[in-house]
XYZ file of N, CA and C in Angstrom:
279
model
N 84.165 -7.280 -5.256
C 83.052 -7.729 -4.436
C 82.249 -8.753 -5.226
N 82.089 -9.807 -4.544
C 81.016 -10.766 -5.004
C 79.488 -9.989 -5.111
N 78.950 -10.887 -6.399
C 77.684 -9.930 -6.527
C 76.821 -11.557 -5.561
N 75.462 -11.233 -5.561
C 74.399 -12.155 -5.174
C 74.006 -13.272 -6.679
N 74.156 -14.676 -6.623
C 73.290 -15.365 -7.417
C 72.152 -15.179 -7.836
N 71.636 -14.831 -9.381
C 70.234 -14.953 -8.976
C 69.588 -16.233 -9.375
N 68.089 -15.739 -9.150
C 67.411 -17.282 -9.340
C 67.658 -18.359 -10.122
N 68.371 -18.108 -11.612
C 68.618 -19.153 -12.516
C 69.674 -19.749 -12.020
N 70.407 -19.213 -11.416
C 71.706 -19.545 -11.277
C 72.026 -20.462 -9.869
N 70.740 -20.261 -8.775
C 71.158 -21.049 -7.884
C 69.969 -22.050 -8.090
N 68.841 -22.281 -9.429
C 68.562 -23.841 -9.809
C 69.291 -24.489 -10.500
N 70.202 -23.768 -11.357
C 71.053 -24.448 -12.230
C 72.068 -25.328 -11.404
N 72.489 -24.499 -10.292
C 73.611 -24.802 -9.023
C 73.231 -26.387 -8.640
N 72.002 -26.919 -8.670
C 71.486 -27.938 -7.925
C 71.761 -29.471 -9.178
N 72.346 -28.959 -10.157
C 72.191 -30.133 -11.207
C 74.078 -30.627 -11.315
N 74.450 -32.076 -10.650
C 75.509 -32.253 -11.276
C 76.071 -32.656 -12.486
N 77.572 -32.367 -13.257
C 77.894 -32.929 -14.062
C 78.995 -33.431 -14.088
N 79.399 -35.268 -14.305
C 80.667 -35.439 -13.796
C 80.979 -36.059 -15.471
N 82.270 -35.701 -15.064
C 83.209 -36.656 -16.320
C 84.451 -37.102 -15.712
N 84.819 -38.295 -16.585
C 86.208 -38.974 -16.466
C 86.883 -38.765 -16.816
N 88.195 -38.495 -16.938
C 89.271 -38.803 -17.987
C 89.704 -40.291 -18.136
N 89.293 -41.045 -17.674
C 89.655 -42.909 -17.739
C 88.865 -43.210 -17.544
N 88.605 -44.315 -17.802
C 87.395 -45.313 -17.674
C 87.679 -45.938 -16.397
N 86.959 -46.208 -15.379
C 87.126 -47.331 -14.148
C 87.404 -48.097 -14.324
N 88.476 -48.694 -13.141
C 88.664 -49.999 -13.532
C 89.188 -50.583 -12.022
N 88.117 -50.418 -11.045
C 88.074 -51.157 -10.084
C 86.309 -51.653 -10.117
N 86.531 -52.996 -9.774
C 85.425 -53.918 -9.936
C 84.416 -53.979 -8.491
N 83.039 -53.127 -9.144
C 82.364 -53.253 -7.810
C 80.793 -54.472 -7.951
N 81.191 -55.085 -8.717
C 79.882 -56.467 -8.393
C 80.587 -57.075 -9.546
N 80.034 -58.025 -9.751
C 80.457 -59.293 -11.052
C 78.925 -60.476 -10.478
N 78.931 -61.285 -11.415
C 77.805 -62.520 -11.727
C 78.193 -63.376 -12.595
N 77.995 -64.495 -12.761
C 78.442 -65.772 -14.038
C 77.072 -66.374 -14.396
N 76.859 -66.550 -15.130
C 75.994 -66.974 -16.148
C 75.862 -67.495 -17.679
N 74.448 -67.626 -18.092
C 74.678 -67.642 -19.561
C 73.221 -66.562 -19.998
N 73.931 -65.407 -20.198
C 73.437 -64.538 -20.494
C 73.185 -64.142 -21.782
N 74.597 -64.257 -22.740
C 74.559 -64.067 -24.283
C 74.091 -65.386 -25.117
N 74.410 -66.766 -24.294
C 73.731 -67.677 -25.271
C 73.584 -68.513 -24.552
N 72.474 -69.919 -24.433
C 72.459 -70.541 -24.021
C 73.633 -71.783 -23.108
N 74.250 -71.807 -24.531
C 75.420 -72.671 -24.849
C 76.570 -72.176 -24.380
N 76.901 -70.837 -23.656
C 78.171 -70.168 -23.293
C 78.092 -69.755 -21.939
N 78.927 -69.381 -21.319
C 79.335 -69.029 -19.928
C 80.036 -67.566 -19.986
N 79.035 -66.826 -19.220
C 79.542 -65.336 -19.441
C 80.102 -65.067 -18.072
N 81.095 -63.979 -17.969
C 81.094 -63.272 -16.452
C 80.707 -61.851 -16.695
N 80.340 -61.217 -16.158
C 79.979 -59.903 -16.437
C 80.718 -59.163 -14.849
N 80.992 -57.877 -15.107
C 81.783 -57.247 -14.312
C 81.021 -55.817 -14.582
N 80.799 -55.428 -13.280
C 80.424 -53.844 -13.174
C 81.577 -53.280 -12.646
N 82.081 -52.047 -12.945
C 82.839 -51.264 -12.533
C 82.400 -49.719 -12.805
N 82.021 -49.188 -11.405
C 81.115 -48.154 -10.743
C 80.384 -47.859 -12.471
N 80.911 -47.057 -13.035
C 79.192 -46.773 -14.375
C 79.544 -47.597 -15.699
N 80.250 -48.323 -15.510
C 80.406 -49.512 -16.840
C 80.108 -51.314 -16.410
N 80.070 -51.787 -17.812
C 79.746 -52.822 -17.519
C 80.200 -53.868 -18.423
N 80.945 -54.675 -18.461
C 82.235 -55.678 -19.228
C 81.486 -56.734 -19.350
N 81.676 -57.228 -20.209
C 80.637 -58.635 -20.447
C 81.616 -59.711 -21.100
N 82.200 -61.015 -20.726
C 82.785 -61.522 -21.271
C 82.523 -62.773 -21.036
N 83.022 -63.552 -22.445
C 82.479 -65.282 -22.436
C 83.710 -65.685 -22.251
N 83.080 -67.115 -21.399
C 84.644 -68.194 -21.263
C 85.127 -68.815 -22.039
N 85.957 -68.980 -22.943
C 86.768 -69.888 -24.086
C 87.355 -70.800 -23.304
N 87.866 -71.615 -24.224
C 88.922 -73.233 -23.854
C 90.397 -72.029 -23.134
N 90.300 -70.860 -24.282
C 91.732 -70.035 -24.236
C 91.576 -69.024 -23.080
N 90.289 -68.829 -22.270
C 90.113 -67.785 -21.593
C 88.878 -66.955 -21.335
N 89.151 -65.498 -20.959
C 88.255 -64.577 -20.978
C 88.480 -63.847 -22.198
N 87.176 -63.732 -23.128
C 87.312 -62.839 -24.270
C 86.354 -61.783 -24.099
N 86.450 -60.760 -24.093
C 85.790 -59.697 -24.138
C 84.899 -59.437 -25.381
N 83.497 -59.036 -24.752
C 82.005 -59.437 -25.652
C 82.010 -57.416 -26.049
N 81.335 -57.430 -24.754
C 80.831 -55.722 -25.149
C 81.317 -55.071 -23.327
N 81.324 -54.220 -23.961
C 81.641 -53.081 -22.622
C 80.704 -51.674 -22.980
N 79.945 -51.400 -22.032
C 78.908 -50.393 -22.053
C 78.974 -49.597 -20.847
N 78.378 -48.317 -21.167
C 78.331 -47.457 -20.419
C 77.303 -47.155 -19.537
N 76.781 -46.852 -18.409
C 75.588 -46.739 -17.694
C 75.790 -45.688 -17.335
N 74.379 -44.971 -17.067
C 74.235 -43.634 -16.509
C 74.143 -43.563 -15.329
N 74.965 -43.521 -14.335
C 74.491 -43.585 -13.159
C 75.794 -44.966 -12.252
N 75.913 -44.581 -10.875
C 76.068 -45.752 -10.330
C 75.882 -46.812 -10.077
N 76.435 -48.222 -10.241
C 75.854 -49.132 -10.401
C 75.610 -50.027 -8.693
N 74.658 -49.948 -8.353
C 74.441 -50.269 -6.888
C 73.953 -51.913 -6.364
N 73.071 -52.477 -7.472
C 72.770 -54.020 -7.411
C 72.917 -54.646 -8.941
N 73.710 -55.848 -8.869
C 73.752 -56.263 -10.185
C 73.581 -57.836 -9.857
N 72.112 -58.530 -10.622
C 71.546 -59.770 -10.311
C 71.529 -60.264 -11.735
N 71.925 -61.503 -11.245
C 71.542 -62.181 -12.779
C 70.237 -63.135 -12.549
N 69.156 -63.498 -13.129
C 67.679 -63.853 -12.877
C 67.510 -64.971 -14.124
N 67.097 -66.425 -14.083
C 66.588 -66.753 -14.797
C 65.433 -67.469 -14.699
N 64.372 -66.820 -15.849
C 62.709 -67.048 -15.384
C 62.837 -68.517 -15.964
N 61.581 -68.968 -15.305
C 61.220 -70.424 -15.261
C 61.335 -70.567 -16.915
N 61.784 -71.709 -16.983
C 61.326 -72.395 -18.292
C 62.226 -71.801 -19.728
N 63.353 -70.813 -18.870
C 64.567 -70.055 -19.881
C 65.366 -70.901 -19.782
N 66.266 -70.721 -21.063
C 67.937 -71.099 -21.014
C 68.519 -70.275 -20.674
N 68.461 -68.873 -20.857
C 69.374 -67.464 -20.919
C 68.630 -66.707 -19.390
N 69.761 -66.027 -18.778
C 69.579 -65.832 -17.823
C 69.392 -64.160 -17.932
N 68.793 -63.358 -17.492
C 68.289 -62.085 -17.276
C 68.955 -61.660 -16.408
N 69.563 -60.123 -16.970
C 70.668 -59.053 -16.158
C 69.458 -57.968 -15.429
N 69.764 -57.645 -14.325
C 68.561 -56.608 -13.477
C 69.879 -55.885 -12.616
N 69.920 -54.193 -12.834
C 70.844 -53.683 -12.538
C 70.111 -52.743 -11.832
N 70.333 -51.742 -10.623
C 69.749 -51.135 -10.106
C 70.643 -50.308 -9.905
N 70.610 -48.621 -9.948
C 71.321 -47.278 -9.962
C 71.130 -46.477 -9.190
């Protein structure tokens, strides 16, 4: 027989925890810019809680940094304020 939950157990019930075994790798927003340096051309790629950052070479796409986010990634804008060279990442979860 099943017993009854008690109280700790059905607030604890209300908190999720997910994990991966792989990293994502279907692409849900991307932006181009120059984000890492004035002088360079980045693309950046979200894929659902990561985020790929890569500059354009003569040879290609080279991969900068790849990071992790907490959370889903739902708006990804690239912004640059008046009077910048480098353009500002604004991600919303």
């Amino acid at each position: 027989a099943t017993q009854p939950l008690s109280k700790k157990q059905v607030v604890m019930s209300q908190w999720n925890y997910v994990v991966t075994a792989h990293k994502p790798s279907n692409v849900t927003h991307s932006v181009t810019g120059r984000f890492t340096d004035a002088s360079h051309m980045n693309l950046i790629v979200a894929k659902c809680t990561r985020i790929v950052i890569y500059q354009l070479t003569p040879e290609g796409l080279t991969p900068l940094f790849d990071l992790n986010i907490y959370g889903r990634i739902a708006v990804m804008e690239l912004y640059r304020p008046q009077g910048a060279s480098r353009d500002v990442l604004f991600i919303c979860t």
